[in-house]
Tab-separated table of C-alpha atoms in Angstrom:
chain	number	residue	atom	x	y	z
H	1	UNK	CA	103.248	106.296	81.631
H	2	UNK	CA	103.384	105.253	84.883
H	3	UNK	CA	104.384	108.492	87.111
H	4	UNK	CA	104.389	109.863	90.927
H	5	UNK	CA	105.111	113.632	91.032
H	6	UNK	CA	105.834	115.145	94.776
H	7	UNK	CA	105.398	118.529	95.680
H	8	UNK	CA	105.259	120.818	98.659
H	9	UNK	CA	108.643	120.679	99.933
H	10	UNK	CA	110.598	123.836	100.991
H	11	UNK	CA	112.625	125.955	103.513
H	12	UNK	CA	110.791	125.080	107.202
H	13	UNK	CA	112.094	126.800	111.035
H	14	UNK	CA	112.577	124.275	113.652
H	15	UNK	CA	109.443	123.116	114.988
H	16	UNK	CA	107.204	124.061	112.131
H	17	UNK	CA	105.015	121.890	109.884
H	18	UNK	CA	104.915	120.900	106.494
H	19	UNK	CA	102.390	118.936	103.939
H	20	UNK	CA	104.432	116.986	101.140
H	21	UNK	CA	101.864	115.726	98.585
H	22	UNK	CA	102.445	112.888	95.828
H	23	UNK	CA	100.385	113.178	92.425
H	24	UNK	CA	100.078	109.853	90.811
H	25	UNK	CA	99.239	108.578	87.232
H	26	UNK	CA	99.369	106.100	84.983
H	27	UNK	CA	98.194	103.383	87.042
H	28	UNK	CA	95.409	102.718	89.115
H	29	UNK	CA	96.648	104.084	92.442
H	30	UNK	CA	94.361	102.434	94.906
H	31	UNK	CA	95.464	98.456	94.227
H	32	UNK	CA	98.624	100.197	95.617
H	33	UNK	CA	100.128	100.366	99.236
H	34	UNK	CA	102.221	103.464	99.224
H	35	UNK	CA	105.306	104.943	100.823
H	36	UNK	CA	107.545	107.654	101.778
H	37	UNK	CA	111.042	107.385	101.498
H	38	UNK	CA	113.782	109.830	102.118
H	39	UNK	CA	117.467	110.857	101.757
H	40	UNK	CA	119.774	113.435	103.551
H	41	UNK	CA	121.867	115.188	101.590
H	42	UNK	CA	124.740	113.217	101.006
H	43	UNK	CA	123.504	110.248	102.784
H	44	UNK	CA	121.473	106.674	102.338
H	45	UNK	CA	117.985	106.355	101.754
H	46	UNK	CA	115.674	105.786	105.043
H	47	UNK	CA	112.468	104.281	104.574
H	48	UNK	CA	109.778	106.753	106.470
H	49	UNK	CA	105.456	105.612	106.238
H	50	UNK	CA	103.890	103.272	104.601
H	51	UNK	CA	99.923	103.126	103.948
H	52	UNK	CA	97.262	100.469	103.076
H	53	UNK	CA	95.762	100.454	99.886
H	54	UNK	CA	92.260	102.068	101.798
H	55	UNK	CA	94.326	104.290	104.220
H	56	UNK	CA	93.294	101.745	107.698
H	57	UNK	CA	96.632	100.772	108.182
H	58	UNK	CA	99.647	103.458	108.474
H	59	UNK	CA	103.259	102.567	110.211
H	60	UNK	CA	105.782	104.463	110.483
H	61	UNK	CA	109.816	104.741	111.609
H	62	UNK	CA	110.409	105.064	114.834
H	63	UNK	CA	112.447	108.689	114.060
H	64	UNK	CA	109.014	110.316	112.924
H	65	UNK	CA	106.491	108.342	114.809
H	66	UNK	CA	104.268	110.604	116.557
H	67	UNK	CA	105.235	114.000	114.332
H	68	UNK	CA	104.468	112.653	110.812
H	69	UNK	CA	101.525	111.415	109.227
H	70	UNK	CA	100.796	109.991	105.900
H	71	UNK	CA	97.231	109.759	104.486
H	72	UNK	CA	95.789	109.593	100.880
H	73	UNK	CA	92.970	110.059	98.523
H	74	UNK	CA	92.191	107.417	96.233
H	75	UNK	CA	89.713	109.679	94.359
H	76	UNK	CA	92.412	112.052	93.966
H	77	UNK	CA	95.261	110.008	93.417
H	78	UNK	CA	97.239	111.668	95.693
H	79	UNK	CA	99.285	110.478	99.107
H	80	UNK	CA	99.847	113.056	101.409
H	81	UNK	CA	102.539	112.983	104.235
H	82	UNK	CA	101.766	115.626	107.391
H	83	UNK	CA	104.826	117.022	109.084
H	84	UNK	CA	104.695	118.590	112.205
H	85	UNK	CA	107.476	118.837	115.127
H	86	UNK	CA	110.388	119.812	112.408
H	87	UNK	CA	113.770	118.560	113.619
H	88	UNK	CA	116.764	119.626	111.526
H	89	UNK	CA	117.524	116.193	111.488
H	90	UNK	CA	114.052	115.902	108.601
H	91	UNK	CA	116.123	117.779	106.290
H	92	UNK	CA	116.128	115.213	102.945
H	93	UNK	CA	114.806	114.808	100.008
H	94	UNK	CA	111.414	113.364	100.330
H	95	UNK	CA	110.174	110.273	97.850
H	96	UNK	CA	106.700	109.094	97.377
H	97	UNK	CA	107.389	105.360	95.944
H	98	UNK	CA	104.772	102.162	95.603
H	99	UNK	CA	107.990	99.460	96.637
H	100	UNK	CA	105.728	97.251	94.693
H	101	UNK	CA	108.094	94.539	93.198
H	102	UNK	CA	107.410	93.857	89.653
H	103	UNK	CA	105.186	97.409	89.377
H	104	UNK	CA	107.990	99.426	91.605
H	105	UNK	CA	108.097	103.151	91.073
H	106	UNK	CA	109.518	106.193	92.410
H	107	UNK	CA	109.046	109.918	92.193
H	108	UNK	CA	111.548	112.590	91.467
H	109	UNK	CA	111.741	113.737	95.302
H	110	UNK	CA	110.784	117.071	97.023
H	111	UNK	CA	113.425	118.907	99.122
H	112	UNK	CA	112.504	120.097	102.568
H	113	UNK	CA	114.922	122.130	104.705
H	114	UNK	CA	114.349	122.626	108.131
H	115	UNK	CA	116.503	125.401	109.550
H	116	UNK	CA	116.204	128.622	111.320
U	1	UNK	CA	117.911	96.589	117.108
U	2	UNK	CA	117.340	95.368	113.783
U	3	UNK	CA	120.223	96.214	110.890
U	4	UNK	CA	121.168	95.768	107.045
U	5	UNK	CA	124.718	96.022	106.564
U	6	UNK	CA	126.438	96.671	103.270
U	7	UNK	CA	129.966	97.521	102.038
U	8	UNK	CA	130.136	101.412	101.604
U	9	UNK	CA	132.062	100.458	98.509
U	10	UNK	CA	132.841	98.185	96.196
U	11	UNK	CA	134.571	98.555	92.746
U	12	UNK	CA	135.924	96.566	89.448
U	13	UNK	CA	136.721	97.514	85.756
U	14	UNK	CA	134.560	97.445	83.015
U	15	UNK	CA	134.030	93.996	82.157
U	16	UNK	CA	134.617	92.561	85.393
U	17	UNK	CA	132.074	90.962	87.451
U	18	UNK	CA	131.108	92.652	91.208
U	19	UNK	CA	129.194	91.446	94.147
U	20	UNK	CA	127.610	93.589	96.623
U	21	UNK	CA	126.851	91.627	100.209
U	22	UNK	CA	124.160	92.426	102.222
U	23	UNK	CA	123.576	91.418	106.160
U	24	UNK	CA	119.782	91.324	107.464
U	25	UNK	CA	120.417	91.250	111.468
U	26	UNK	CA	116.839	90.321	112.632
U	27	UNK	CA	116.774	88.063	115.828
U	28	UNK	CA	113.216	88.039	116.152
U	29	UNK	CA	112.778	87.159	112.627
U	30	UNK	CA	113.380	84.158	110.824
U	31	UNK	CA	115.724	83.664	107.688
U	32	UNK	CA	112.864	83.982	105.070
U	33	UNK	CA	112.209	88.157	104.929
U	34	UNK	CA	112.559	88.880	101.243
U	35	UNK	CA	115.662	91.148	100.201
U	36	UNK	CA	115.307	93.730	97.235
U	37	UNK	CA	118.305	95.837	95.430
U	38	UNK	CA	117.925	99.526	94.088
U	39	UNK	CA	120.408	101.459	92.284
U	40	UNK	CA	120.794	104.956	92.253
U	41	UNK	CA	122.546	106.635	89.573
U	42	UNK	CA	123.820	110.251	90.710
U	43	UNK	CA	121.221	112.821	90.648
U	44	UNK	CA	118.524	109.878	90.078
U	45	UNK	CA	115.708	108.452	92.156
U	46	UNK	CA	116.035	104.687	92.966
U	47	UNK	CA	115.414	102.451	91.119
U	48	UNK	CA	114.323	98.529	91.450
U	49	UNK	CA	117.158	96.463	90.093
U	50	UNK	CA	116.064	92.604	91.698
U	51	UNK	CA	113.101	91.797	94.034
U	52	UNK	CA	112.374	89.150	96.478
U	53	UNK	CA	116.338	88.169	96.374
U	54	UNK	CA	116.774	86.980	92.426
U	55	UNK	CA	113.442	88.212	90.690
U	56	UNK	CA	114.626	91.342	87.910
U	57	UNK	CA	112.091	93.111	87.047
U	58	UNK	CA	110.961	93.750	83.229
U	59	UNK	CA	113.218	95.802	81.762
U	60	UNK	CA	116.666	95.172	84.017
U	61	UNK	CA	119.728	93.661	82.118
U	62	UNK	CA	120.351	90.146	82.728
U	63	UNK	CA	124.197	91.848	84.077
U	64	UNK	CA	122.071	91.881	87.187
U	65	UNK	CA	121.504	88.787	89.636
U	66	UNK	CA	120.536	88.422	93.135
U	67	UNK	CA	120.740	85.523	95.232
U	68	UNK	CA	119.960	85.156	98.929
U	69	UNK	CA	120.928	82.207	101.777
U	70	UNK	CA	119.931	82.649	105.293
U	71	UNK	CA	120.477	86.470	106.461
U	72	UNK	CA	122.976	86.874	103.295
U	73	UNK	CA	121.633	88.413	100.054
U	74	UNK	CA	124.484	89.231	97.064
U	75	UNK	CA	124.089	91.577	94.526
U	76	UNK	CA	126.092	90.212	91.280
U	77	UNK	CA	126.977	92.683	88.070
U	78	UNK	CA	128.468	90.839	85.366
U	79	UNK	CA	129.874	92.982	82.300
U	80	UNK	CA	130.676	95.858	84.730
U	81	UNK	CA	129.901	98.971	82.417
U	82	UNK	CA	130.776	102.821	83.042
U	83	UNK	CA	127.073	104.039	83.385
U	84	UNK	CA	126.845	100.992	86.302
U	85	UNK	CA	128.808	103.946	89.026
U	86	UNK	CA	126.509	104.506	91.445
U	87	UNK	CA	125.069	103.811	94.568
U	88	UNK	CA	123.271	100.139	95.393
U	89	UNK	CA	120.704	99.534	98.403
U	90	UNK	CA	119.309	96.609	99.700
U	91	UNK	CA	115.959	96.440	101.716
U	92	UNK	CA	114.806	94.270	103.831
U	93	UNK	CA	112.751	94.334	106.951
U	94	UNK	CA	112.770	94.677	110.757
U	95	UNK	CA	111.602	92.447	113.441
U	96	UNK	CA	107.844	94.235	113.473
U	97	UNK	CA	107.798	93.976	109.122
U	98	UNK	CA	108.610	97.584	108.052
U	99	UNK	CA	110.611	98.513	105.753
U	100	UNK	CA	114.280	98.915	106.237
U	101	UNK	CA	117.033	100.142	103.788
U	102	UNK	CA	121.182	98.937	104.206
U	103	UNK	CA	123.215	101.993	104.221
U	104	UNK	CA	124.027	101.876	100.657
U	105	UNK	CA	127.495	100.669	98.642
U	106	UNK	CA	129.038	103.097	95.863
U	107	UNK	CA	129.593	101.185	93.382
U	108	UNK	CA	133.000	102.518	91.439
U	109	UNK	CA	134.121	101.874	87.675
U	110	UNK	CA	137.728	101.865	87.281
């Protein structure tokens, strides 16, 4: 079964950092590129990082460029996404998803609140 | 600035056949970025309902067709059912290629 699991998400003060981390399985995570994804309560979805299958080639939004960085570890299986600079405005729920047409597949999401 | 506009909502009765627009304002970029459709059922994570513009992946009702001319993509349900309420996004992508979601439509059963 093909599955991403995120995790690391939680309560965060203004200014402070966070590490979100997404497990994958089920398929062989390194053909993949990956991305983050997230949602506001209430609100649409807002597309975040992406990264190259080998990790040489990151972008991201323009609302977290420079604060946020996503990485991964093919032997692990695992994409990362570094949070620094916490605005209030980051609070969502954060997705780890492959956007991969044909293969596409999300994760359940990992809450982070940033609040003081 | 690039933009993907969407109706915040559309809705129909079961049976009846919607269609969801969706705008890609790019105009550095020519007519042929790809559009893809999610749904999101409430309390759900996305997911894929049609990729590059008509393409439904393995697994998605043939209720479900995109279609895509110039800038304009169109989400069409056929057979509207009750389990269809939700909330549809299109993706596309900005003038420098990254990703970038429409706002969303809730999609309402009658």
């Amino acid at each position: 079964e093909v599955k991403l699991v995120e995790s690391g998400g939680g309560l965060v003060q203004p200014g402070g950092s966070l590490r979100l981390s997404c497990a994958a399985s089920g398929f062989t995570f390194s053909h993949y590129w990956m991305h983050w994804v997230r949602q506001a309560p209430g609100k649409g979805l807002v597309w975040v990082a992406r990264i190259s299958t080998d990790g040489s080639d990151t972008r991201y939004a323009d609302s977290v460029k420079g604060r946020f960085t996503i990485s991964r570890d093919n032997a692990k299986n695992t994409l990362y996404l570094q949070m620094n600079s916490l605005r209030a405005e980051d609070t969502a729920l954060y997705y780890c998803a492959s956007l991969a047409a044909e293969d596409d597949c999300w994760g359940q999401g990992t809450l982070v609140t940033v609040s003081s | 600035q690039s933009v993907v506009t969407q109706p915040p909502s559309v809705s129909g009765a079961p049976g009846q056949r919607v269609t969801i627009s969706c705008t890609v304002s790019n105009s550095n970029v020519g007519t042929d970025s790809n559009v893809h459709w999610y749904q999101q059922l409430p309390g759900r994570a996305p997911k894929l309902l049609i990729y590059a513009n008509s393409n439904r992946p393995s697994g998605v009702p043939d209720r479900f067709s995109g279609s895509k001319s110039g800038t304009s993509a169109s989400l069409a349900i056929t057979g509207l059912q009750a389990d269809d309420e939700g909330h549809y996004y299109c993706q596309s992508y900005d003038k420098s290629g990254s990703e970038l979601f429409g706002g969303g439509t809730k999609l309402t059963v009658l």
